[in-house]
CSV table of N, CA and C in Angstrom, one decimal:
chain,number,residue,atom,x,y,z
A,1,GLN,N,-19.7,-9.2,-42.2
A,1,GLN,CA,-20.7,-10.3,-42.2
A,1,GLN,C,-20.0,-11.5,-41.6
A,2,ALA,N,-20.7,-12.2,-40.7
A,2,ALA,CA,-20.2,-13.4,-40.1
A,2,ALA,C,-20.4,-14.6,-41.1
A,3,TYR,N,-19.5,-15.5,-41.1
A,3,TYR,CA,-19.5,-16.7,-42.0
A,3,TYR,C,-19.7,-18.0,-41.3
A,4,PHE,N,-20.6,-18.8,-41.8
A,4,PHE,CA,-20.8,-20.1,-41.4
A,4,PHE,C,-20.9,-21.0,-42.6
A,5,SER,N,-19.9,-20.9,-43.5
A,5,SER,CA,-20.0,-21.4,-44.8
A,5,SER,C,-19.8,-22.9,-44.9
A,6,ILE,N,-19.2,-23.5,-43.9
A,6,ILE,CA,-19.1,-25.0,-44.0
A,6,ILE,C,-20.5,-25.5,-43.7
A,7,SER,N,-20.8,-26.7,-44.2
A,7,SER,CA,-22.2,-27.2,-44.1
A,7,SER,C,-22.5,-27.4,-42.6
A,8,GLU,N,-21.6,-27.8,-41.8
A,8,GLU,CA,-21.8,-28.0,-40.4
A,8,GLU,C,-22.0,-26.7,-39.6
A,9,GLY,N,-21.5,-25.6,-40.1
A,9,GLY,CA,-21.5,-24.3,-39.4
A,9,GLY,C,-22.9,-23.9,-39.0
A,10,TRP,N,-23.9,-24.0,-39.9
A,10,TRP,CA,-25.2,-23.5,-39.6
A,10,TRP,C,-25.9,-24.3,-38.5
A,11,PHE,N,-25.8,-25.6,-38.5
A,11,PHE,CA,-26.5,-26.4,-37.4
A,11,PHE,C,-25.7,-26.6,-36.2
A,12,SER,N,-24.4,-26.4,-36.2
A,12,SER,CA,-23.6,-26.6,-35.0
A,12,SER,C,-23.4,-25.4,-34.2
A,13,VAL,N,-23.6,-24.2,-34.7
A,13,VAL,CA,-23.3,-23.0,-33.9
A,13,VAL,C,-24.5,-22.8,-33.0
A,14,THR,N,-24.2,-22.4,-31.8
A,14,THR,CA,-25.2,-22.1,-30.8
A,14,THR,C,-26.0,-20.8,-31.3
A,15,PRO,N,-27.3,-20.8,-31.3
A,15,PRO,CA,-28.0,-19.6,-31.7
A,15,PRO,C,-27.6,-18.4,-30.9
A,16,GLU,N,-27.5,-17.3,-31.5
A,16,GLU,CA,-26.8,-16.1,-30.9
A,16,GLU,C,-27.5,-15.7,-29.6
A,17,LYS,N,-28.8,-15.7,-29.5
A,17,LYS,CA,-29.5,-15.3,-28.3
A,17,LYS,C,-29.2,-16.3,-27.2
A,18,ILE,N,-29.1,-17.6,-27.5
A,18,ILE,CA,-28.7,-18.5,-26.4
A,18,ILE,C,-27.3,-18.4,-26.0
A,19,ALA,N,-26.4,-18.1,-27.0
A,19,ALA,CA,-24.9,-17.9,-26.6
A,19,ALA,C,-24.8,-16.7,-25.8
A,20,GLU,N,-25.6,-15.6,-26.1
A,20,GLU,CA,-25.6,-14.4,-25.3
A,20,GLU,C,-26.0,-14.7,-23.9
A,21,HIS,N,-27.1,-15.5,-23.7
A,21,HIS,CA,-27.6,-15.8,-22.4
A,21,HIS,C,-26.6,-16.6,-21.6
A,22,ILE,N,-26.0,-17.6,-22.3
A,22,ILE,CA,-24.9,-18.4,-21.6
A,22,ILE,C,-23.8,-17.5,-21.1
A,23,ALA,N,-23.3,-16.6,-21.9
A,23,ALA,CA,-22.2,-15.7,-21.6
A,23,ALA,C,-22.7,-14.8,-20.4
A,24,HIS,N,-23.9,-14.3,-20.4
A,24,HIS,CA,-24.4,-13.5,-19.3
A,24,HIS,C,-24.4,-14.3,-18.0
A,25,ARG,N,-25.0,-15.6,-18.1
A,25,ARG,CA,-25.0,-16.4,-16.9
A,25,ARG,C,-23.6,-16.8,-16.3
A,26,VAL,N,-22.7,-17.1,-17.2
A,26,VAL,CA,-21.4,-17.4,-16.8
A,26,VAL,C,-20.7,-16.2,-16.1
A,27,GLY,N,-20.9,-15.0,-16.7
A,27,GLY,CA,-20.4,-13.8,-16.1
A,27,GLY,C,-20.9,-13.5,-14.7
A,28,HIS,N,-22.2,-13.9,-14.5
A,28,HIS,CA,-22.8,-13.6,-13.2
A,28,HIS,C,-22.7,-14.7,-12.2
A,29,SER,N,-22.3,-15.9,-12.7
A,29,SER,CA,-22.3,-17.1,-11.8
A,29,SER,C,-20.8,-17.4,-11.3
A,30,PHE,N,-19.9,-16.9,-12.0
A,30,PHE,CA,-18.5,-17.2,-11.7
A,30,PHE,C,-17.7,-15.9,-11.6
A,31,ASN,N,-16.7,-15.8,-10.7
A,31,ASN,CA,-15.8,-14.8,-10.7
A,31,ASN,C,-14.6,-15.2,-11.7
A,32,CYS,N,-14.7,-14.8,-12.9
A,32,CYS,CA,-13.8,-15.3,-13.9
A,32,CYS,C,-13.2,-14.2,-14.8
A,33,ASP,N,-12.0,-14.4,-15.2
A,33,ASP,CA,-11.3,-13.6,-16.2
A,33,ASP,C,-11.1,-14.3,-17.5
A,34,ILE,N,-10.8,-15.6,-17.4
A,34,ILE,CA,-10.4,-16.4,-18.5
A,34,ILE,C,-11.4,-17.6,-18.7
A,35,ILE,N,-12.0,-17.7,-19.9
A,35,ILE,CA,-12.9,-18.8,-20.2
A,35,ILE,C,-12.3,-19.6,-21.4
A,36,VAL,N,-12.3,-20.9,-21.2
A,36,VAL,CA,-11.9,-21.7,-22.3
A,36,VAL,C,-13.2,-22.2,-23.0
A,37,ASP,N,-13.2,-22.0,-24.3
A,37,ASP,CA,-14.3,-22.6,-25.2
A,37,ASP,C,-13.6,-23.8,-25.8
A,38,ALA,N,-13.8,-25.0,-25.3
A,38,ALA,CA,-13.0,-26.1,-25.6
A,38,ALA,C,-13.3,-26.7,-27.0
A,39,PHE,N,-14.4,-26.4,-27.6
A,39,PHE,CA,-14.8,-26.9,-28.9
A,39,PHE,C,-15.5,-25.7,-29.6
A,40,CYS,N,-14.7,-24.7,-29.9
A,40,CYS,CA,-15.3,-23.4,-30.3
A,40,CYS,C,-16.0,-23.4,-31.7
A,41,GLY,N,-15.7,-24.4,-32.6
A,41,GLY,CA,-16.4,-24.4,-33.9
A,41,GLY,C,-16.1,-23.1,-34.6
A,42,VAL,N,-17.2,-22.5,-35.1
A,42,VAL,CA,-17.1,-21.2,-35.8
A,42,VAL,C,-17.1,-20.0,-34.9
A,43,GLY,N,-17.1,-20.2,-33.6
A,43,GLY,CA,-16.9,-19.1,-32.7
A,43,GLY,C,-18.1,-18.4,-32.0
A,44,GLY,N,-19.3,-18.9,-32.2
A,44,GLY,CA,-20.5,-18.3,-31.7
A,44,GLY,C,-20.5,-18.0,-30.2
A,45,ASN,N,-20.1,-19.0,-29.4
A,45,ASN,CA,-20.0,-18.8,-27.9
A,45,ASN,C,-18.8,-18.0,-27.5
A,46,ALA,N,-17.7,-18.3,-28.1
A,46,ALA,CA,-16.4,-17.5,-27.8
A,46,ALA,C,-16.6,-16.0,-28.0
A,47,ILE,N,-17.3,-15.7,-29.1
A,47,ILE,CA,-17.6,-14.3,-29.4
A,47,ILE,C,-18.5,-13.6,-28.3
A,48,GLN,N,-19.5,-14.3,-27.9
A,48,GLN,CA,-20.4,-13.8,-26.8
A,48,GLN,C,-19.6,-13.7,-25.5
A,49,PHE,N,-18.8,-14.6,-25.2
A,49,PHE,CA,-17.9,-14.5,-23.9
A,49,PHE,C,-17.1,-13.3,-24.1
A,50,ALA,N,-16.5,-13.1,-25.2
A,50,ALA,CA,-15.6,-11.9,-25.4
A,50,ALA,C,-16.4,-10.6,-25.3
A,51,LEU,N,-17.6,-10.6,-25.9
A,51,LEU,CA,-18.4,-9.4,-25.8
A,51,LEU,C,-18.8,-9.1,-24.4
A,52,ALA,N,-18.8,-10.1,-23.5
A,52,ALA,CA,-19.1,-9.9,-22.1
A,52,ALA,C,-17.8,-9.5,-21.3
A,53,SER,N,-16.8,-9.0,-22.1
A,53,SER,CA,-15.5,-8.5,-21.5
A,53,SER,C,-14.7,-9.6,-20.9
A,54,LYS,N,-14.8,-10.8,-21.3
A,54,LYS,CA,-14.0,-11.9,-20.8
A,54,LYS,C,-12.9,-12.2,-21.8
A,55,ARG,N,-11.8,-12.7,-21.2
A,55,ARG,CA,-10.7,-13.2,-22.1
A,55,ARG,C,-11.0,-14.6,-22.4
A,56,VAL,N,-10.9,-15.0,-23.7
A,56,VAL,CA,-11.3,-16.3,-24.1
A,56,VAL,C,-10.2,-17.1,-24.8
A,57,ILE,N,-10.1,-18.3,-24.5
A,57,ILE,CA,-9.2,-19.3,-25.2
A,57,ILE,C,-10.1,-20.2,-26.0
A,58,ALA,N,-10.1,-20.0,-27.3
A,58,ALA,CA,-11.0,-20.7,-28.2
A,58,ALA,C,-10.2,-21.8,-28.9
A,59,ILE,N,-10.6,-23.1,-28.6
A,59,ILE,CA,-9.9,-24.2,-29.2
A,59,ILE,C,-10.8,-25.0,-30.1
A,60,ASP,N,-10.3,-25.4,-31.2
A,60,ASP,CA,-11.0,-26.4,-32.1
A,60,ASP,C,-9.9,-27.2,-32.9
A,61,ILE,N,-10.2,-28.4,-33.2
A,61,ILE,CA,-9.3,-29.3,-33.9
A,61,ILE,C,-9.3,-29.0,-35.4
A,62,ASP,N,-10.3,-28.4,-35.9
A,62,ASP,CA,-10.5,-28.1,-37.3
A,62,ASP,C,-9.9,-26.8,-37.7
A,63,PRO,N,-8.9,-26.7,-38.5
A,63,PRO,CA,-8.3,-25.4,-38.9
A,63,PRO,C,-9.3,-24.5,-39.7
A,64,VAL,N,-10.2,-25.1,-40.5
A,64,VAL,CA,-11.2,-24.3,-41.2
A,64,VAL,C,-12.1,-23.6,-40.2
A,65,LYS,N,-12.6,-24.3,-39.2
A,65,LYS,CA,-13.4,-23.7,-38.2
A,65,LYS,C,-12.7,-22.6,-37.4
A,66,ILE,N,-11.4,-22.8,-37.1
A,66,ILE,CA,-10.7,-21.8,-36.4
A,66,ILE,C,-10.6,-20.5,-37.3
A,67,ARG,N,-10.3,-20.7,-38.6
A,67,ARG,CA,-10.3,-19.5,-39.5
A,67,ARG,C,-11.6,-18.8,-39.5
A,68,LEU,N,-12.7,-19.6,-39.6
A,68,LEU,CA,-14.0,-19.0,-39.7
A,68,LEU,C,-14.3,-18.3,-38.3
A,69,ALA,N,-13.9,-18.9,-37.2
A,69,ALA,CA,-14.1,-18.3,-35.9
A,69,ALA,C,-13.4,-17.0,-35.8
A,70,HIS,N,-12.2,-17.0,-36.3
A,70,HIS,CA,-11.3,-15.7,-36.2
A,70,HIS,C,-12.0,-14.7,-37.1
A,71,ASN,N,-12.5,-15.0,-38.3
A,71,ASN,CA,-13.2,-14.1,-39.1
A,71,ASN,C,-14.4,-13.5,-38.5
A,72,ASN,N,-15.2,-14.4,-37.9
A,72,ASN,CA,-16.4,-14.0,-37.2
A,72,ASN,C,-16.1,-13.1,-36.0
A,73,ALA,N,-15.0,-13.3,-35.3
A,73,ALA,CA,-14.6,-12.5,-34.2
A,73,ALA,C,-14.2,-11.1,-34.7
A,74,GLU,N,-13.6,-11.0,-35.9
A,74,GLU,CA,-13.3,-9.8,-36.5
A,74,GLU,C,-14.6,-9.0,-36.8
A,75,VAL,N,-15.6,-9.6,-37.3
A,75,VAL,CA,-16.8,-9.0,-37.6
A,75,VAL,C,-17.4,-8.4,-36.4
A,76,TYR,N,-17.3,-9.1,-35.2
A,76,TYR,CA,-17.9,-8.6,-34.0
A,76,TYR,C,-16.9,-7.7,-33.2
A,77,GLY,N,-15.7,-7.5,-33.7
A,77,GLY,CA,-14.7,-6.6,-33.1
A,77,GLY,C,-14.1,-7.1,-31.8
A,78,VAL,N,-13.9,-8.4,-31.7
A,78,VAL,CA,-13.4,-9.0,-30.4
A,78,VAL,C,-12.2,-9.8,-30.5
A,79,THR,N,-11.5,-9.7,-31.7
A,79,THR,CA,-10.3,-10.6,-31.8
A,79,THR,C,-9.2,-10.3,-30.8
A,80,ASP,N,-9.2,-9.1,-30.2
A,80,ASP,CA,-8.2,-8.8,-29.2
A,80,ASP,C,-8.5,-9.5,-27.9
A,81,ARG,N,-9.6,-10.1,-27.7
A,81,ARG,CA,-10.0,-10.7,-26.5
A,81,ARG,C,-10.0,-12.3,-26.6
A,82,ILE,N,-9.7,-12.8,-27.8
A,82,ILE,CA,-9.8,-14.2,-28.0
A,82,ILE,C,-8.5,-14.7,-28.5
A,83,ASP,N,-7.9,-15.8,-27.9
A,83,ASP,CA,-6.8,-16.5,-28.4
A,83,ASP,C,-7.3,-17.7,-29.1
A,84,PHE,N,-7.1,-17.9,-30.4
A,84,PHE,CA,-7.5,-19.0,-31.1
A,84,PHE,C,-6.4,-20.1,-31.2
A,85,ILE,N,-6.8,-21.3,-30.8
A,85,ILE,CA,-5.8,-22.4,-30.9
A,85,ILE,C,-6.4,-23.5,-31.7
A,86,CYS,N,-5.7,-23.9,-32.7
A,86,CYS,CA,-6.1,-25.1,-33.5
A,86,CYS,C,-5.4,-26.3,-32.9
A,87,GLY,N,-6.2,-27.1,-32.3
A,87,GLY,CA,-5.7,-28.3,-31.7
A,87,GLY,C,-6.8,-29.1,-31.0
A,88,ASP,N,-6.4,-30.2,-30.4
A,88,ASP,CA,-7.3,-31.2,-29.8
A,88,ASP,C,-7.3,-30.8,-28.3
A,89,PHE,N,-8.5,-30.4,-27.8
A,89,PHE,CA,-8.7,-30.0,-26.4
A,89,PHE,C,-8.2,-31.2,-25.5
A,90,MET,N,-8.5,-32.4,-25.9
A,90,MET,CA,-8.1,-33.5,-25.0
A,90,MET,C,-6.6,-33.6,-24.8
A,91,LEU,N,-5.8,-33.1,-25.8
A,91,LEU,CA,-4.4,-33.1,-25.6
A,91,LEU,C,-3.9,-31.8,-25.0
A,92,LEU,N,-4.6,-30.7,-25.3
A,92,LEU,CA,-4.1,-29.4,-24.8
A,92,LEU,C,-4.6,-29.1,-23.4
A,93,ALA,N,-5.6,-29.7,-22.9
A,93,ALA,CA,-6.2,-29.4,-21.6
A,93,ALA,C,-5.1,-29.3,-20.5
A,94,SER,N,-4.2,-30.1,-20.4
A,94,SER,CA,-3.2,-30.1,-19.3
A,94,SER,C,-2.3,-28.9,-19.3
A,95,THR,N,-2.3,-28.1,-20.4
A,95,THR,CA,-1.5,-26.9,-20.5
A,95,THR,C,-2.3,-25.7,-20.3
A,96,VAL,N,-3.6,-25.8,-20.2
A,96,VAL,CA,-4.5,-24.6,-20.2
A,96,VAL,C,-4.8,-24.2,-18.7
A,97,LYS,N,-4.8,-22.9,-18.5
A,97,LYS,CA,-5.1,-22.3,-17.2
A,97,LYS,C,-6.3,-21.4,-17.5
A,98,ALA,N,-7.4,-21.6,-16.7
A,98,ALA,CA,-8.6,-20.8,-16.9
A,98,ALA,C,-9.5,-20.9,-15.7
A,99,ASP,N,-10.4,-19.9,-15.6
A,99,ASP,CA,-11.4,-19.9,-14.5
A,99,ASP,C,-12.7,-20.7,-14.8
A,100,VAL,N,-13.0,-20.8,-16.0
A,100,VAL,CA,-14.2,-21.5,-16.5
A,100,VAL,C,-13.9,-22.3,-17.7
A,101,VAL,N,-14.4,-23.5,-17.9
A,101,VAL,CA,-14.3,-24.2,-19.1
A,101,VAL,C,-15.8,-24.4,-19.6
A,102,PHE,N,-16.0,-24.0,-20.9
A,102,PHE,CA,-17.2,-24.1,-21.6
A,102,PHE,C,-17.1,-25.3,-22.5
A,103,LEU,N,-18.0,-26.2,-22.4
A,103,LEU,CA,-18.0,-27.4,-23.3
A,103,LEU,C,-19.3,-27.5,-24.1
A,104,SER,N,-19.1,-27.5,-25.4
A,104,SER,CA,-20.2,-27.7,-26.4
A,104,SER,C,-19.6,-28.6,-27.5
A,105,PRO,N,-19.2,-29.9,-27.1
A,105,PRO,CA,-18.6,-30.7,-28.1
A,105,PRO,C,-19.6,-31.1,-29.2
A,106,PRO,N,-19.1,-31.5,-30.4
A,106,PRO,CA,-20.1,-31.9,-31.5
A,106,PRO,C,-21.0,-33.0,-31.0
A,107,TRP,N,-22.3,-32.8,-31.3
A,107,TRP,CA,-23.3,-33.7,-30.9
A,107,TRP,C,-23.6,-34.8,-31.9
A,108,GLY,N,-22.8,-34.9,-32.9
A,108,GLY,CA,-22.9,-35.9,-33.9
A,108,GLY,C,-23.8,-35.5,-35.1
A,109,GLY,N,-23.9,-34.2,-35.4
A,109,GLY,CA,-24.7,-33.8,-36.5
A,109,GLY,C,-26.1,-33.6,-36.2
A,110,PRO,N,-27.0,-33.3,-37.1
A,110,PRO,CA,-28.4,-33.0,-36.8
A,110,PRO,C,-29.2,-34.2,-36.4
A,111,ASP,N,-28.6,-35.4,-36.6
A,111,ASP,CA,-29.3,-36.7,-36.2
A,111,ASP,C,-29.5,-36.8,-34.7
A,112,TYR,N,-28.8,-36.0,-33.9
A,112,TYR,CA,-28.9,-36.2,-32.5
A,112,TYR,C,-30.4,-35.9,-32.0
A,113,ALA,N,-31.1,-35.0,-32.8
A,113,ALA,CA,-32.4,-34.6,-32.4
A,113,ALA,C,-33.4,-35.8,-32.6
A,114,THR,N,-33.1,-36.8,-33.4
A,114,THR,CA,-34.1,-37.9,-33.6
A,114,THR,C,-33.9,-38.9,-32.5
A,115,ALA,N,-32.9,-38.9,-31.8
A,115,ALA,CA,-32.7,-39.9,-30.7
A,115,ALA,C,-33.7,-39.6,-29.6
A,116,GLU,N,-34.3,-40.6,-29.0
A,116,GLU,CA,-35.2,-40.3,-27.9
A,116,GLU,C,-34.4,-39.8,-26.7
A,117,THR,N,-33.3,-40.3,-26.4
A,117,THR,CA,-32.4,-39.8,-25.4
A,117,THR,C,-31.0,-39.7,-25.9
A,118,PHE,N,-30.4,-38.5,-25.6
A,118,PHE,CA,-29.0,-38.2,-26.0
A,118,PHE,C,-28.1,-38.7,-24.9
A,119,ASP,N,-27.3,-39.7,-25.2
A,119,ASP,CA,-26.4,-40.3,-24.2
A,119,ASP,C,-25.0,-39.7,-24.4
A,120,ILE,N,-24.5,-39.0,-23.3
A,120,ILE,CA,-23.2,-38.2,-23.5
A,120,ILE,C,-22.0,-39.2,-23.5
A,121,ARG,N,-22.2,-40.4,-23.1
A,121,ARG,CA,-21.1,-41.4,-23.1
A,121,ARG,C,-20.9,-41.9,-24.5
A,122,THR,N,-22.0,-42.2,-25.2
A,122,THR,CA,-21.9,-42.8,-26.5
A,122,THR,C,-22.2,-41.9,-27.7
A,123,MET,N,-22.8,-40.8,-27.5
A,123,MET,CA,-23.2,-40.0,-28.7
A,123,MET,C,-22.2,-38.8,-28.9
A,124,ILE,N,-21.3,-38.6,-28.0
A,124,ILE,CA,-20.3,-37.6,-28.1
A,124,ILE,C,-18.9,-38.3,-28.2
A,125,SER,N,-18.1,-37.9,-29.2
A,125,SER,CA,-16.8,-38.5,-29.3
A,125,SER,C,-15.7,-37.4,-29.2
A,126,PRO,N,-14.8,-37.5,-28.2
A,126,PRO,CA,-14.7,-38.6,-27.3
A,126,PRO,C,-15.8,-38.6,-26.2
A,127,ASP,N,-15.8,-39.6,-25.4
A,127,ASP,CA,-16.8,-39.8,-24.4
A,127,ASP,C,-17.0,-38.5,-23.6
A,128,GLY,N,-18.3,-38.1,-23.5
A,128,GLY,CA,-18.6,-36.9,-22.8
A,128,GLY,C,-18.2,-36.8,-21.4
A,129,PHE,N,-18.2,-37.9,-20.7
A,129,PHE,CA,-17.7,-37.9,-19.3
A,129,PHE,C,-16.2,-37.7,-19.2
A,130,GLU,N,-15.5,-38.3,-20.1
A,130,GLU,CA,-14.0,-38.1,-20.2
A,130,GLU,C,-13.7,-36.6,-20.4
A,131,ILE,N,-14.5,-36.0,-21.3
A,131,ILE,CA,-14.3,-34.5,-21.5
A,131,ILE,C,-14.5,-33.7,-20.2
A,132,PHE,N,-15.6,-34.1,-19.5
A,132,PHE,CA,-15.9,-33.4,-18.3
A,132,PHE,C,-14.8,-33.6,-17.2
A,133,LYS,N,-14.4,-34.8,-17.1
A,133,LYS,CA,-13.4,-35.1,-16.1
A,133,LYS,C,-12.1,-34.3,-16.4
A,134,LEU,N,-11.7,-34.3,-17.6
A,134,LEU,CA,-10.5,-33.6,-18.0
A,134,LEU,C,-10.7,-32.1,-17.8
A,135,SER,N,-11.8,-31.5,-18.0
A,135,SER,CA,-12.1,-30.1,-17.7
A,135,SER,C,-12.0,-29.8,-16.3
A,136,GLN,N,-12.4,-30.7,-15.4
A,136,GLN,CA,-12.3,-30.5,-14.0
A,136,GLN,C,-10.9,-30.4,-13.5
A,137,LYS,N,-9.9,-30.9,-14.2
A,137,LYS,CA,-8.5,-30.7,-13.9
A,137,LYS,C,-8.1,-29.3,-14.1
A,138,ILE,N,-8.8,-28.6,-14.9
A,138,ILE,CA,-8.5,-27.1,-15.2
A,138,ILE,C,-9.2,-26.3,-14.1
A,139,THR,N,-10.4,-26.6,-13.9
A,139,THR,CA,-11.3,-25.8,-12.9
A,139,THR,C,-12.5,-26.6,-12.6
A,140,ASN,N,-13.1,-26.3,-11.4
A,140,ASN,CA,-14.4,-27.0,-11.1
A,140,ASN,C,-15.5,-26.2,-11.7
A,141,ASN,N,-15.3,-25.1,-12.3
A,141,ASN,CA,-16.3,-24.3,-13.0
A,141,ASN,C,-16.4,-24.7,-14.4
A,142,VAL,N,-17.3,-25.7,-14.7
A,142,VAL,CA,-17.4,-26.3,-16.0
A,142,VAL,C,-18.9,-26.1,-16.4
A,143,VAL,N,-19.1,-25.5,-17.6
A,143,VAL,CA,-20.4,-25.3,-18.2
A,143,VAL,C,-20.5,-26.2,-19.4
A,144,TYR,N,-21.5,-27.1,-19.3
A,144,TYR,CA,-21.7,-28.1,-20.4
A,144,TYR,C,-23.0,-27.8,-21.1
A,145,PHE,N,-22.9,-27.5,-22.4
A,145,PHE,CA,-24.0,-27.2,-23.2
A,145,PHE,C,-24.4,-28.5,-23.9
A,146,LEU,N,-25.6,-29.0,-23.6
A,146,LEU,CA,-26.1,-30.3,-24.2
A,146,LEU,C,-27.4,-30.1,-24.8
A,147,PRO,N,-27.8,-31.0,-25.7
A,147,PRO,CA,-29.2,-30.9,-26.3
A,147,PRO,C,-30.3,-31.2,-25.3
A,148,ARG,N,-31.5,-30.8,-25.6
A,148,ARG,CA,-32.6,-30.9,-24.7
A,148,ARG,C,-32.9,-32.4,-24.4
A,149,ASN,N,-32.6,-33.3,-25.3
A,149,ASN,CA,-32.9,-34.7,-25.1
A,149,ASN,C,-31.8,-35.4,-24.3
A,150,ALA,N,-30.8,-34.7,-23.8
A,150,ALA,CA,-29.8,-35.3,-22.9
A,150,ALA,C,-30.4,-36.0,-21.7
A,151,ASP,N,-29.9,-37.1,-21.3
A,151,ASP,CA,-30.4,-37.8,-20.1
A,151,ASP,C,-29.9,-37.1,-18.9
A,152,ILE,N,-30.7,-36.2,-18.3
A,152,ILE,CA,-30.3,-35.4,-17.2
A,152,ILE,C,-29.9,-36.2,-16.0
A,153,ASP,N,-30.6,-37.3,-15.7
A,153,ASP,CA,-30.2,-38.2,-14.6
A,153,ASP,C,-28.8,-38.7,-14.8
A,154,GLN,N,-28.5,-39.1,-16.0
A,154,GLN,CA,-27.1,-39.6,-16.4
A,154,GLN,C,-26.1,-38.5,-16.1
A,155,VAL,N,-26.4,-37.3,-16.6
A,155,VAL,CA,-25.5,-36.2,-16.5
A,155,VAL,C,-25.2,-35.8,-15.1
A,156,SER,N,-26.3,-35.6,-14.3
A,156,SER,CA,-26.2,-35.2,-12.9
A,156,SER,C,-25.6,-36.2,-12.0
A,157,TYR,N,-25.9,-37.5,-12.2
A,157,TYR,CA,-25.3,-38.5,-11.4
A,157,TYR,C,-23.9,-38.7,-11.6
A,158,LYS,N,-23.4,-38.9,-12.8
A,158,LYS,CA,-22.1,-39.2,-13.1
A,158,LYS,C,-21.1,-38.0,-12.9
A,159,SER,N,-21.6,-36.8,-13.1
A,159,SER,CA,-20.7,-35.7,-13.1
A,159,SER,C,-20.8,-34.8,-11.8
A,160,GLN,N,-21.6,-35.2,-10.9
A,160,GLN,CA,-21.8,-34.5,-9.7
A,160,GLN,C,-22.2,-33.0,-10.0
A,161,VAL,N,-23.1,-32.8,-10.8
A,161,VAL,CA,-23.5,-31.4,-11.2
A,161,VAL,C,-24.2,-30.7,-10.1
A,162,THR,N,-23.9,-29.4,-9.9
A,162,THR,CA,-24.5,-28.7,-8.8
A,162,THR,C,-25.7,-27.8,-9.3
A,163,GLU,N,-25.8,-27.6,-10.6
A,163,GLU,CA,-26.9,-26.7,-11.1
A,163,GLU,C,-27.2,-27.1,-12.5
A,164,LEU,N,-28.4,-27.3,-12.8
A,164,LEU,CA,-28.9,-27.6,-14.2
A,164,LEU,C,-29.8,-26.5,-14.6
A,165,GLN,N,-29.7,-26.0,-15.8
A,165,GLN,CA,-30.6,-25.0,-16.3
A,165,GLN,C,-31.0,-25.3,-17.7
A,166,GLU,N,-32.3,-25.4,-17.9
A,166,GLU,CA,-32.8,-25.7,-19.3
A,166,GLU,C,-33.0,-24.3,-19.9
A,167,LEU,N,-32.4,-24.1,-21.1
A,167,LEU,CA,-32.6,-22.8,-21.8
A,167,LEU,C,-33.8,-22.9,-22.7
A,168,PRO,N,-34.4,-21.8,-22.9
A,168,PRO,CA,-35.6,-21.8,-23.8
A,168,PRO,C,-35.2,-22.2,-25.2
A,169,ALA,N,-36.1,-22.7,-26.0
A,169,ALA,CA,-35.8,-23.1,-27.4
A,169,ALA,C,-35.4,-21.8,-28.2
A,170,ALA,N,-34.5,-22.1,-29.2
A,170,ALA,CA,-34.0,-21.0,-30.0
A,170,ALA,C,-35.2,-20.4,-30.8
A,171,GLN,N,-35.1,-19.1,-30.9
A,171,GLN,CA,-36.2,-18.4,-31.7
A,171,GLN,C,-35.8,-18.3,-33.1
């Protein structure tokens, strides 16, 4: 059984069907062997990347989330394809080598949904653009998972995005 026992786990994990869709899209969009999940949380996305036969480096600053992610990967039988690292992506990024970086940084809890517009500069800590720029030092293949109310003009203008895809609402 997968565990999301910390209070944040339930609302911060990407719904499984969406994580599965993202893993499929990444697998078909990029020629990649190694994916970094820079803010892996309890492992929802990392597990789906691993199920898609990718090697995953799963990073999170919270040791409890890393333990839960490892347990969840055991449940799905993919621990052999995921390297779990407890640490700050912002400090570790310069040491990481990968083909794709997946970003789903904390959105500030469930209150993000009440904001009319989600500003990635002010509502993500550290600054969402700084995270993106740091990721581009690893690879140009950066996948950024943001809430529906993200300011798409802000995101595409500042980060020189080449493709935007809105995913269907979670079932």
